[in-house]
Coordinates of C-alpha atoms in Angstrom, one line a residue:
X24 CA 87.9 102.0 48.2
X25 CA 84.7 103.0 50.2
X26 CA 82.8 99.9 48.9
X27 CA 85.9 98.1 50.1
X28 CA 85.4 98.9 53.6
X29 CA 81.8 98.2 54.0
X30 CA 82.2 94.3 51.5
X31 CA 85.7 93.8 53.7
X32 CA 83.8 94.8 57.4
X33 CA 80.5 92.7 55.7
X34 CA 82.9 89.3 55.6
X35 CA 84.0 89.3 59.4
X36 CA 79.8 90.2 59.7
X37 CA 79.9 87.9 58.3
X38 CA 82.4 85.4 59.4
X39 CA 81.6 86.1 63.0
X40 CA 76.9 85.2 62.2
X41 CA 78.1 82.0 60.4
X42 CA 80.1 81.2 63.2
X43 CA 78.0 81.7 65.7
X44 CA 75.4 79.6 63.8
X45 CA 78.2 76.5 62.7
X46 CA 78.3 76.6 67.3
X47 CA 75.8 76.5 67.8
X48 CA 73.8 73.9 65.7
X49 CA 77.7 72.3 66.5
X50 CA 76.2 71.7 69.8
X51 CA 72.4 70.4 69.7
X52 CA 74.0 67.5 67.3
X53 CA 76.2 67.3 70.1
X54 CA 73.6 66.5 72.4
X55 CA 70.8 64.9 70.3
X56 CA 73.1 62.2 68.9
X57 CA 74.4 61.5 73.2
X58 CA 78.6 62.4 71.9
X59 CA 80.8 65.7 72.9
X60 CA 81.5 68.4 71.9
X61 CA 85.3 67.8 72.2
X62 CA 84.5 65.4 69.0
X63 CA 82.3 67.8 67.2
X64 CA 85.3 70.5 67.9
X65 CA 87.3 67.2 66.4
X66 CA 85.7 66.0 63.0
X67 CA 82.4 68.6 62.1
X68 CA 84.0 71.9 63.4
X69 CA 87.5 71.4 62.4
X70 CA 87.2 69.4 59.0
X71 CA 84.7 72.0 58.1
X72 CA 86.9 75.2 58.4
X73 CA 89.3 73.4 56.9
X74 CA 87.6 73.3 53.6
X75 CA 89.8 77.0 52.3
X76 CA 93.2 74.7 52.9
X77 CA 92.0 72.1 51.0
X78 CA 91.3 73.8 48.0
X79 CA 94.0 76.3 47.5
X80 CA 96.3 73.4 47.6
X81 CA 94.8 71.2 45.5
X82 CA 95.1 73.5 43.1
X83 CA 98.9 74.4 43.9
X84 CA 99.5 71.0 44.2
X85 CA 98.1 70.5 40.8
X86 CA 100.3 72.7 39.9
X87 CA 103.0 71.1 40.9
X88 CA 103.2 74.1 43.7
X89 CA 105.3 72.6 46.2
X90 CA 106.3 76.1 48.3
X91 CA 102.3 77.5 48.2
X92 CA 101.3 73.9 49.8
X93 CA 103.4 73.3 52.2
X94 CA 103.6 77.2 53.8
X95 CA 100.3 77.2 53.4
X96 CA 100.4 74.1 55.6
X97 CA 102.4 74.9 58.0
X98 CA 101.6 79.1 57.9
X99 CA 97.5 77.9 58.9
X100 CA 99.1 75.6 61.9
X101 CA 101.1 78.5 63.4
X102 CA 98.1 80.8 63.0
X103 CA 95.4 78.3 64.8
X104 CA 97.5 77.4 67.5
X105 CA 100.1 80.6 68.3
X106 CA 96.4 83.6 66.8
X107 CA 93.6 81.8 67.4
X108 CA 93.8 80.0 70.9
X109 CA 95.9 83.5 72.1
X110 CA 92.7 85.4 70.8
X111 CA 89.9 83.1 71.8
X112 CA 92.4 81.9 75.5
X113 CA 91.9 86.1 75.7
X114 CA 87.7 85.8 75.5
X115 CA 87.6 83.6 78.0
X116 CA 90.4 80.8 79.8
X117 CA 90.3 77.3 77.8
X118 CA 89.8 74.6 80.5
X119 CA 90.9 71.1 78.0
X120 CA 89.4 67.5 78.7
X121 CA 92.3 64.7 79.9
X122 CA 92.3 63.2 76.2
X123 CA 92.9 66.4 74.8
X124 CA 96.4 67.1 77.0
X125 CA 97.9 63.4 76.7
X126 CA 95.9 62.0 73.4
X127 CA 94.7 64.7 71.4
X128 CA 97.7 67.7 71.9
X129 CA 100.3 65.4 71.3
X130 CA 98.5 64.3 68.4
X131 CA 98.7 67.5 65.8
X132 CA 102.9 67.4 68.0
X133 CA 103.6 63.7 66.4
X134 CA 102.0 64.3 63.0
X135 CA 104.6 67.5 62.7
X136 CA 107.3 65.7 63.6
X137 CA 105.9 62.6 60.7
X138 CA 105.3 65.1 57.9
X139 CA 109.8 67.0 59.1
X140 CA 110.5 62.7 58.9
X141 CA 108.7 62.7 55.8
X142 CA 110.3 65.2 53.8
X143 CA 113.8 65.3 55.3
X144 CA 115.2 62.2 53.3
X145 CA 118.3 63.7 51.9
X146 CA 120.5 62.1 54.9
X147 CA 119.8 58.7 53.1
X148 CA 121.0 60.1 50.2
X149 CA 117.5 59.8 48.7
X150 CA 115.6 64.4 47.6
X151 CA 114.2 65.8 49.7
X152 CA 110.2 65.9 48.9
X153 CA 107.4 65.0 49.4
X154 CA 105.9 62.1 47.3
X155 CA 102.9 59.7 47.0
X156 CA 104.1 57.0 49.3
X157 CA 104.1 59.8 51.7
X158 CA 101.4 60.9 51.1
X159 CA 100.1 57.8 51.8
X160 CA 101.7 58.1 55.1
X161 CA 100.0 60.6 56.0
X162 CA 96.9 59.2 55.0
X163 CA 97.2 56.1 57.0
X164 CA 98.3 58.1 59.9
X165 CA 94.3 60.3 60.1
X166 CA 92.6 57.2 58.7
X167 CA 94.3 55.8 62.2
X168 CA 92.6 59.3 64.3
X169 CA 90.0 59.0 62.9
X170 CA 88.9 55.7 63.9
X171 CA 90.6 57.2 67.7
X172 CA 88.2 59.9 67.5
X173 CA 85.1 57.3 66.6
X174 CA 85.8 54.9 69.3
X175 CA 86.0 57.8 71.1
X176 CA 82.2 59.2 70.1
X177 CA 80.9 55.4 70.5
X178 CA 82.5 55.4 74.2
X179 CA 80.5 59.0 74.6
X180 CA 77.4 57.4 73.6
X181 CA 76.8 55.8 76.3
X182 CA 77.5 58.5 78.5
X183 CA 74.9 61.4 79.6
X184 CA 76.8 64.7 78.4
X185 CA 76.1 67.6 81.1
X186 CA 72.6 69.9 79.6
X187 CA 74.2 73.4 80.5
X188 CA 70.8 74.7 79.4
X189 CA 73.2 77.1 77.6
X190 CA 72.2 75.8 74.3
X191 CA 68.7 75.3 73.1
X192 CA 68.3 72.1 71.4
X193 CA 66.8 71.5 68.1
X194 CA 65.6 69.3 66.2
X195 CA 68.7 66.6 64.3
X196 CA 68.0 68.0 60.5
X197 CA 67.4 71.4 61.1
X198 CA 70.6 71.3 63.5
X199 CA 72.3 70.0 60.1
X200 CA 71.2 72.6 58.0
X201 CA 72.8 75.2 60.6
X202 CA 76.1 73.0 60.6
X203 CA 76.0 73.3 56.4
X204 CA 75.1 77.4 56.5
X205 CA 77.5 78.1 59.2
X206 CA 80.1 76.2 57.3
X207 CA 79.0 77.5 53.9
X208 CA 79.0 81.5 55.4
X209 CA 82.0 80.6 56.9
X210 CA 83.5 79.9 53.7
X211 CA 82.2 83.1 51.7
X212 CA 82.6 85.0 54.4
X213 CA 86.5 84.1 54.7
X214 CA 86.9 84.6 50.8
X215 CA 85.4 87.7 51.0
X216 CA 87.3 89.1 53.6
X217 CA 90.4 88.1 52.2
X218 CA 89.7 89.6 48.8
X219 CA 88.7 93.1 49.5
X220 CA 92.1 92.8 52.6
X221 CA 94.2 92.1 49.0
X222 CA 92.1 94.9 47.1
X223 CA 93.0 97.3 50.0
X224 CA 97.0 96.2 50.8
X225 CA 97.3 96.8 47.2
X226 CA 96.0 100.1 47.2
X227 CA 98.4 100.8 49.5
X228 CA 101.0 99.7 47.9
X229 CA 101.8 96.6 50.0
X230 CA 103.6 93.9 47.6
X231 CA 102.0 90.9 46.6
X232 CA 104.3 88.8 47.9
X233 CA 103.7 90.5 51.2
X234 CA 99.9 90.0 50.8
X235 CA 100.3 85.8 49.9
X236 CA 103.3 85.9 53.2
X237 CA 100.1 87.5 55.3
X238 CA 96.5 88.6 54.6
X239 CA 96.3 85.2 52.2
X240 CA 98.2 83.2 54.6
X241 CA 96.1 84.3 57.6
X242 CA 93.2 84.5 55.7
X243 CA 93.1 80.7 54.6
X244 CA 92.4 80.5 59.2
X245 CA 89.4 82.9 59.7
X246 CA 86.5 79.9 59.5
X247 CA 88.6 78.2 62.6
X248 CA 89.3 81.8 63.7
X249 CA 85.6 82.9 63.8
X250 CA 84.7 79.4 65.1
X251 CA 86.6 79.4 68.1
X252 CA 86.6 82.9 69.2
X253 CA 83.0 82.3 68.8
X254 CA 83.1 79.4 70.6
X255 CA 84.9 80.7 73.6
X256 CA 82.4 83.6 74.1
X257 CA 80.1 81.4 74.6
X258 CA 82.0 78.4 76.8
X259 CA 82.5 76.5 74.7
X260 CA 85.7 75.1 75.6
X261 CA 86.2 72.0 73.9
X262 CA 84.9 73.0 70.7
X263 CA 87.2 75.9 71.0
X264 CA 89.9 74.3 71.3
X265 CA 89.0 70.7 69.3
X266 CA 88.5 73.0 66.4
X267 CA 91.9 73.9 66.0
X268 CA 93.1 70.7 67.6
X269 CA 91.3 68.7 65.0
X270 CA 92.5 71.4 61.6
X271 CA 95.5 71.4 62.0
X272 CA 95.8 67.3 62.0
X273 CA 93.7 67.5 59.5
X274 CA 95.6 70.0 57.4
X275 CA 98.8 68.0 58.2
X276 CA 97.7 64.4 58.0
X277 CA 95.3 64.9 55.6
X278 CA 95.4 67.7 53.6
X279 CA 99.5 67.2 53.5
X280 CA 98.2 63.6 52.3
X281 CA 96.4 64.8 49.4
X282 CA 99.0 67.1 47.8
X283 CA 101.7 65.0 48.1
X284 CA 99.4 62.2 46.0
X285 CA 98.2 64.7 44.0
X286 CA 101.7 65.7 42.8
X287 CA 105.1 63.9 44.4
X288 CA 106.6 67.9 46.1
X289 CA 109.9 68.8 46.8
X290 CA 111.7 70.1 50.3
X291 CA 113.6 72.9 49.0
X292 CA 115.5 72.3 52.6
X293 CA 117.2 73.2 54.6
X294 CA 115.5 76.8 54.0
X295 CA 113.4 79.2 55.3
X296 CA 110.5 76.9 54.9
X297 CA 112.3 74.8 58.0
X298 CA 112.3 77.2 60.1
X299 CA 108.8 77.7 60.0
X300 CA 108.0 73.7 60.4
X301 CA 110.7 74.1 63.3
X302 CA 108.4 77.3 64.7
X303 CA 105.4 74.8 63.9
X304 CA 106.3 72.0 66.1
X305 CA 106.8 74.3 68.4
X306 CA 103.8 76.2 68.6
X307 CA 102.0 72.7 69.5
X308 CA 104.7 71.9 71.6
X309 CA 104.3 74.7 73.6
X310 CA 100.7 74.6 73.4
X311 CA 101.5 70.7 74.9
X312 CA 102.8 72.2 77.0
X313 CA 100.6 75.3 78.6
X314 CA 98.8 72.5 79.7
X315 CA 100.1 71.5 82.3
X316 CA 101.2 75.0 83.9
X317 CA 100.9 75.2 87.7
X318 CA 99.1 71.3 87.1
X319 CA 96.1 73.3 85.4
X320 CA 94.9 71.4 82.1
X321 CA 93.9 75.3 80.6
X322 CA 95.2 77.8 78.2
X323 CA 93.9 80.9 80.5
X324 CA 94.9 84.5 79.5
X325 CA 98.1 85.3 80.5
X326 CA 99.6 81.4 78.5
X327 CA 97.4 83.4 75.6
X328 CA 98.5 87.3 75.7
X329 CA 102.3 85.0 75.6
X330 CA 100.3 83.1 72.4
X331 CA 99.5 86.2 70.8
X332 CA 103.6 87.9 71.2
X333 CA 104.6 85.3 69.8
X334 CA 102.2 84.7 66.6
X335 CA 103.4 89.1 66.6
X336 CA 107.1 88.1 66.6
X337 CA 106.8 85.4 64.2
X338 CA 105.1 87.6 61.4
X339 CA 107.5 90.5 61.9
X340 CA 110.4 88.2 61.4
X341 CA 108.7 86.8 58.1
X342 CA 108.2 90.2 56.9
X343 CA 111.5 91.5 57.8
X344 CA 113.1 88.4 55.8
X345 CA 111.4 89.3 53.4

């Protein structure tokens, strides 16, 4: 057990170091290519840190395991919004741009509503499922989001990003290697943390089902957690929020879209999973509302604390229902 604890701590340290390398490389790329931190956070960082969810879902979808597919995305998005932004917001209040408050965050809400509408086919007599057609619809919505981000990047190239002096710029090839190294470190560090935490939980007599509902579900979001926490510590609010917002959109539209195309997935609703999806929508609406409390586009420490309380309450509810 001592070795498991040492490996668990090594995995956590590895996540922090990898996240720091990734944030430095991403920020440097943003400045070298004259694009904003937000664009990098919404794309390179967000898509890279969502790799664990993608791998888990493609494997589960190929096996026709819809509960794992839906549960992984829904649980990860809830953890991203309430848990990760809660922690990042406690580290430093996160001010966001006008476009994030009015466009990107509402896109998160809209993607969740779209997913709920696509899987709820029973109202017109059809089976409740995510069909291959639904998968293509989700991918089309993701393509629209990607086009929006691409146009945002083109507009940003016409502006001179503020150089705050906090980031040491690297040559683009070196920054690219830093991003790849950071993503690799997040992937393997997250895997090590999940494996060792699972081993410890089993040694303590915790059931496999409870491990899946807690450790494994949160484990696929460890890369996002490490990245957003380090970004907040370094005052990179756009990367911290862009990472979470981009990951949620990537999870809901791209990963769920691919999962539905690989294998049509039955939605067992109304069920506890339906309630989880409602919680996910509620969390995204809560994030949207937080941008306008007291007339500010900011997630402050009080709101971040409320997010964490909500995350703890949700986890207690999940554990209680077994």
